[in-house]
Amino acid sequence: ALPVIDVPFDRIGVDVIGPLERSQAGNRFILVISDYATRYPEAYPLRDVTAKQIASALLKFFSQVGVPKEVLSDQGTNFMSRIRQQVYQLLGIKRVRTTPYHPQTDGLVERFNQTLKNMLKKFVSDSGKDWDKWLPYLLFAYREVPQASTGFSSFELLYAHQVRGRLDVLKESWEATDSPKTKNILTYVLKMREKLQQSTALARENLISSQVQQKR
C-alpha cells in the first residue's frame, strides 16, 4: 500500500474516462484528478486525449493548487512522460529533478471514476449531449459527501470547514428580502435543490458501495 499523504496535493492521481458520447461542445473524454490527502476531485472535459490537451488541463489545476510532488496514473509510463514534458514546456521549465510518475493509483482514482460514471448516467439528457454541463454540479455534490475512509468531506479536509454552497447563498438572499426577483430565485432554488439532492444521495450511495467492495 502507498504511504498516507498528509499535505494536500503533494500526490495526485490522474486518469481519463471515455470515449463518451460527444457533447454539444464537442467533448468526448474527462480528465479526472484526485488528491490523495483530502480525496478532493477535479475533472476537465476534453475533446481528445492528447498529451498537449491533458497538460493544458493539468496546468490549470496546478495554477490553483500548486505543482504536486507525485502524479500517479495507470495510463502508461511513456504516455505520462510525454504529458510531463508538455507540462514543463508550458511552465517554461527546461530541466528539473522530479519524482517519477508511478504506474499505480492504489484504487483511489478508479473508485472515483466509477462514482462519476454512475452520477453522469443519472443526469445526462436523453441524447447524452449535455453531460459536460453537469460536471461542476456533480463534483460539488461529491466534495460535500463525507468519505467513509476519513469521516470528513473533501471540502472539510481541504478548507477545515464545510463550504457555503449555492443553495446557502440563495436561501440567505430569499430570507433577507421579499421582492419579485427573489421569488424567481426561489423557483430556481427549488428546481436546483432537487437536482443537487439527487447528486448528493447518489454520491453517498456509490461511496458506501465502493467502500464495501474494497473491504471484501
Tab-separated table of C-alpha atoms in Angstrom:
chain	number	residue	atom	x	y	z
A	1	ALA	CA	0.000	0.000	0.000
A	2	LEU	CA	1.078	3.568	-0.613
A	3	PRO	CA	2.043	5.671	2.437
A	4	VAL	CA	-0.526	8.116	3.793
A	5	ILE	CA	-0.109	11.655	2.484
A	6	ASP	CA	-0.919	14.498	4.904
A	7	VAL	CA	-0.173	17.539	2.724
A	8	PRO	CA	-2.935	18.381	0.231
A	9	PHE	CA	-1.955	17.965	-3.422
A	10	ASP	CA	1.509	16.548	-2.732
A	11	ARG	CA	0.327	13.419	-4.520
A	12	ILE	CA	-2.458	13.265	-7.066
A	13	GLY	CA	-3.876	10.510	-9.232
A	14	VAL	CA	-4.940	11.153	-12.806
A	15	ASP	CA	-6.945	9.093	-15.256
A	16	VAL	CA	-9.092	9.510	-18.348
A	17	ILE	CA	-12.742	8.489	-18.733
A	18	GLY	CA	-14.026	7.861	-22.236
A	19	PRO	CA	-14.732	7.909	-25.023
A	20	LEU	CA	-18.207	9.144	-24.099
A	21	GLU	CA	-20.958	10.325	-26.412
A	22	ARG	CA	-19.821	13.593	-27.947
A	23	SER	CA	-21.290	16.571	-26.103
A	24	GLN	CA	-22.676	19.661	-27.808
A	25	ALA	CA	-19.359	21.343	-27.037
A	26	GLY	CA	-17.511	18.524	-28.790
A	27	ASN	CA	-16.128	16.836	-25.674
A	28	ARG	CA	-15.757	13.045	-25.543
A	29	PHE	CA	-13.389	12.452	-22.614
A	30	ILE	CA	-12.929	13.523	-18.989
A	31	LEU	CA	-9.579	14.044	-17.289
A	32	VAL	CA	-10.093	13.001	-13.663
A	33	ILE	CA	-7.784	14.238	-10.900
A	34	SER	CA	-7.951	13.053	-7.273
A	35	ASP	CA	-5.913	14.330	-4.327
A	36	TYR	CA	-4.666	11.578	-2.036
A	37	ALA	CA	-4.659	13.636	1.172
A	38	THR	CA	-8.157	15.137	1.038
A	39	ARG	CA	-9.849	12.931	-1.599
A	40	TYR	CA	-10.678	16.201	-3.376
A	41	PRO	CA	-11.661	15.509	-7.005
A	42	GLU	CA	-11.434	17.658	-10.103
A	43	ALA	CA	-12.472	16.846	-13.651
A	44	TYR	CA	-11.972	18.527	-17.006
A	45	PRO	CA	-13.896	17.694	-20.204
A	46	LEU	CA	-11.643	17.059	-23.203
A	47	ARG	CA	-12.275	16.813	-26.921
A	48	ASP	CA	-9.408	14.391	-27.474
A	49	VAL	CA	-6.823	12.544	-25.406
A	50	THR	CA	-3.560	14.178	-26.416
A	51	ALA	CA	-0.545	14.985	-24.288
A	52	LYS	CA	-0.967	18.688	-25.064
A	53	GLN	CA	-4.655	18.819	-24.043
A	54	ILE	CA	-4.065	16.894	-20.820
A	55	ALA	CA	-1.015	19.004	-19.997
A	56	SER	CA	-3.054	22.186	-20.507
A	57	ALA	CA	-5.780	20.890	-18.165
A	58	LEU	CA	-3.205	19.858	-15.558
A	59	LEU	CA	-1.621	23.295	-15.747
A	60	LYS	CA	-4.997	24.885	-14.972
A	61	PHE	CA	-5.252	22.611	-11.952
A	62	PHE	CA	-1.673	23.334	-10.822
A	63	SER	CA	-2.303	27.090	-11.079
A	64	GLN	CA	-4.953	26.646	-8.364
A	65	VAL	CA	-3.276	24.165	-6.005
A	66	GLY	CA	0.442	24.175	-6.838
A	67	VAL	CA	2.614	21.611	-8.603
A	68	PRO	CA	2.422	18.190	-6.882
A	69	LYS	CA	5.458	16.125	-5.963
A	70	GLU	CA	3.949	12.941	-7.371
A	71	VAL	CA	1.479	12.190	-10.138
A	72	LEU	CA	0.160	8.626	-10.314
A	73	SER	CA	-1.567	7.103	-13.301
A	74	ASP	CA	-2.412	3.817	-14.995
A	75	GLN	CA	-2.212	5.384	-18.447
A	76	GLY	CA	1.304	4.093	-19.104
A	77	THR	CA	4.819	5.377	-18.403
A	78	ASN	CA	5.546	6.642	-21.924
A	79	PHE	CA	2.196	8.450	-22.185
A	80	MET	CA	2.623	10.169	-18.815
A	81	SER	CA	6.222	11.034	-19.642
A	82	ARG	CA	5.037	12.919	-22.741
A	83	ILE	CA	2.455	14.744	-20.645
A	84	ARG	CA	5.092	15.682	-18.075
A	85	GLN	CA	7.295	17.092	-20.821
A	86	GLN	CA	4.360	19.123	-22.132
A	87	VAL	CA	3.641	20.477	-18.629
A	88	TYR	CA	7.259	21.546	-18.149
A	89	GLN	CA	7.268	23.143	-21.586
A	90	LEU	CA	4.133	25.138	-20.757
A	91	LEU	CA	5.692	26.144	-17.428
A	92	GLY	CA	8.879	27.226	-19.181
A	93	ILE	CA	10.967	24.639	-17.321
A	94	LYS	CA	13.869	23.124	-19.276
A	95	ARG	CA	15.350	20.701	-16.743
A	96	VAL	CA	14.031	19.662	-13.377
A	97	ARG	CA	14.695	16.845	-10.932
A	98	THR	CA	11.380	15.129	-10.254
A	99	THR	CA	9.762	12.120	-8.677
A	100	PRO	CA	8.843	9.717	-11.482
A	101	TYR	CA	5.267	9.049	-12.451
A	102	HIS	CA	4.148	5.792	-10.890
A	103	PRO	CA	2.115	3.120	-12.707
A	104	GLN	CA	-0.318	2.557	-9.850
A	105	THR	CA	-3.079	4.626	-8.297
A	106	ASP	CA	-3.998	2.411	-5.338
A	107	GLY	CA	-7.634	2.319	-6.446
A	108	LEU	CA	-8.482	5.907	-5.442
A	109	VAL	CA	-8.949	7.281	-8.943
A	110	GLU	CA	-10.652	4.110	-10.171
A	111	ARG	CA	-13.282	4.324	-7.410
A	112	PHE	CA	-13.936	7.984	-8.190
A	113	ASN	CA	-14.187	7.207	-11.910
A	114	GLN	CA	-16.889	4.621	-11.260
A	115	THR	CA	-18.786	7.011	-8.984
A	116	LEU	CA	-18.570	9.792	-11.566
A	117	LYS	CA	-19.745	7.487	-14.351
A	118	ASN	CA	-22.768	6.421	-12.297
A	119	MET	CA	-23.597	10.039	-11.481
A	120	LEU	CA	-23.271	11.090	-15.112
A	121	LYS	CA	-25.720	8.398	-16.181
A	122	LYS	CA	-28.290	9.918	-13.816
A	123	PHE	CA	-28.064	13.436	-15.158
A	124	VAL	CA	-27.355	13.351	-18.868
A	125	SER	CA	-30.172	14.314	-21.204
A	126	ASP	CA	-31.915	11.679	-23.326
A	127	SER	CA	-29.342	12.240	-26.070
A	128	GLY	CA	-26.480	12.440	-23.598
A	129	LYS	CA	-25.122	15.589	-25.211
A	130	ASP	CA	-25.072	17.837	-22.132
A	131	TRP	CA	-23.028	15.629	-19.781
A	132	ASP	CA	-20.150	18.114	-19.550
A	133	LYS	CA	-22.527	20.841	-18.319
A	134	TRP	CA	-23.271	18.730	-15.232
A	135	LEU	CA	-19.654	18.206	-14.187
A	136	PRO	CA	-19.446	21.236	-11.828
A	137	TYR	CA	-22.674	20.242	-10.035
A	138	LEU	CA	-21.676	16.598	-9.714
A	139	LEU	CA	-18.208	17.481	-8.440
A	140	PHE	CA	-19.673	19.838	-5.845
A	141	ALA	CA	-22.020	17.119	-4.597
A	142	TYR	CA	-19.160	14.618	-4.394
A	143	ARG	CA	-16.957	17.054	-2.452
A	144	GLU	CA	-19.718	17.614	0.115
A	145	VAL	CA	-20.128	13.920	0.960
A	146	PRO	CA	-18.142	12.619	3.977
A	147	GLN	CA	-15.688	9.902	2.959
A	148	ALA	CA	-16.024	6.604	4.796
A	149	SER	CA	-12.226	6.311	4.927
A	150	THR	CA	-11.742	9.694	6.644
A	151	GLY	CA	-15.111	10.617	8.182
A	152	PHE	CA	-14.898	14.074	6.597
A	153	SER	CA	-15.826	15.584	3.269
A	154	SER	CA	-13.170	16.704	0.805
A	155	PHE	CA	-14.214	20.304	1.419
A	156	GLU	CA	-13.706	19.937	5.178
A	157	LEU	CA	-10.279	18.331	4.830
A	158	LEU	CA	-9.130	20.976	2.364
A	159	TYR	CA	-10.578	24.111	3.972
A	160	ALA	CA	-11.042	22.932	7.591
A	161	HIS	CA	-14.739	23.788	7.370
A	162	GLN	CA	-17.767	22.920	5.266
A	163	VAL	CA	-18.218	25.405	2.453
A	164	ARG	CA	-21.268	27.525	1.767
A	165	GLY	CA	-22.944	26.181	-1.319
A	166	ARG	CA	-25.070	27.970	-3.891
A	167	LEU	CA	-28.225	26.950	-2.087
A	168	ASP	CA	-26.960	28.551	1.140
A	169	VAL	CA	-26.363	31.868	-0.624
A	170	LEU	CA	-29.731	31.812	-2.399
A	171	LYS	CA	-31.523	30.839	0.809
A	172	GLU	CA	-29.957	33.788	2.659
A	173	SER	CA	-30.960	36.089	-0.196
A	174	TRP	CA	-34.537	34.810	-0.024
A	175	GLU	CA	-34.785	35.311	3.729
A	176	ALA	CA	-33.376	38.838	3.504
A	177	THR	CA	-35.882	40.217	1.009
A	178	ASP	CA	-39.303	39.555	-0.462
A	179	SER	CA	-39.075	41.070	-3.938
A	180	PRO	CA	-40.470	39.515	-7.152
A	181	LYS	CA	-36.892	38.974	-8.312
A	182	THR	CA	-36.158	36.975	-5.182
A	183	LYS	CA	-39.278	34.872	-5.712
A	184	ASN	CA	-37.914	33.946	-9.123
A	185	ILE	CA	-34.712	32.948	-7.368
A	186	LEU	CA	-36.707	30.710	-5.035
A	187	THR	CA	-38.255	28.931	-8.017
A	188	TYR	CA	-34.759	28.305	-9.327
A	189	VAL	CA	-33.630	27.090	-5.894
A	190	LEU	CA	-36.458	24.597	-5.657
A	191	LYS	CA	-35.578	23.164	-9.056
A	192	MET	CA	-31.849	23.002	-8.373
A	193	ARG	CA	-32.279	21.659	-4.842
A	194	GLU	CA	-33.890	18.505	-6.171
A	195	LYS	CA	-31.067	18.008	-8.665
A	196	LEU	CA	-28.356	18.574	-6.051
A	197	GLN	CA	-30.086	16.337	-3.526
A	198	GLN	CA	-30.154	13.579	-6.116
A	199	SER	CA	-26.454	14.142	-6.805
A	200	THR	CA	-25.581	14.012	-3.122
A	201	ALA	CA	-27.677	10.907	-2.493
A	202	LEU	CA	-26.111	9.162	-5.453
A	203	ALA	CA	-22.615	10.139	-4.336
A	204	ARG	CA	-23.281	8.748	-0.855
A	205	GLU	CA	-24.672	5.527	-2.308
A	206	ASN	CA	-21.679	4.979	-4.550
A	207	LEU	CA	-19.158	5.832	-1.835
A	208	ILE	CA	-20.721	3.314	0.531
A	209	SER	CA	-20.822	0.702	-2.212
A	210	SER	CA	-17.182	1.254	-3.156
A	211	GLN	CA	-16.077	1.032	0.475
A	212	VAL	CA	-17.954	-2.256	0.947
A	213	GLN	CA	-16.388	-3.725	-2.174
A	214	GLN	CA	-12.965	-2.532	-1.081
A	215	LYS	CA	-13.261	-4.384	2.239
A	216	ARG	CA	-14.084	-7.689	0.540
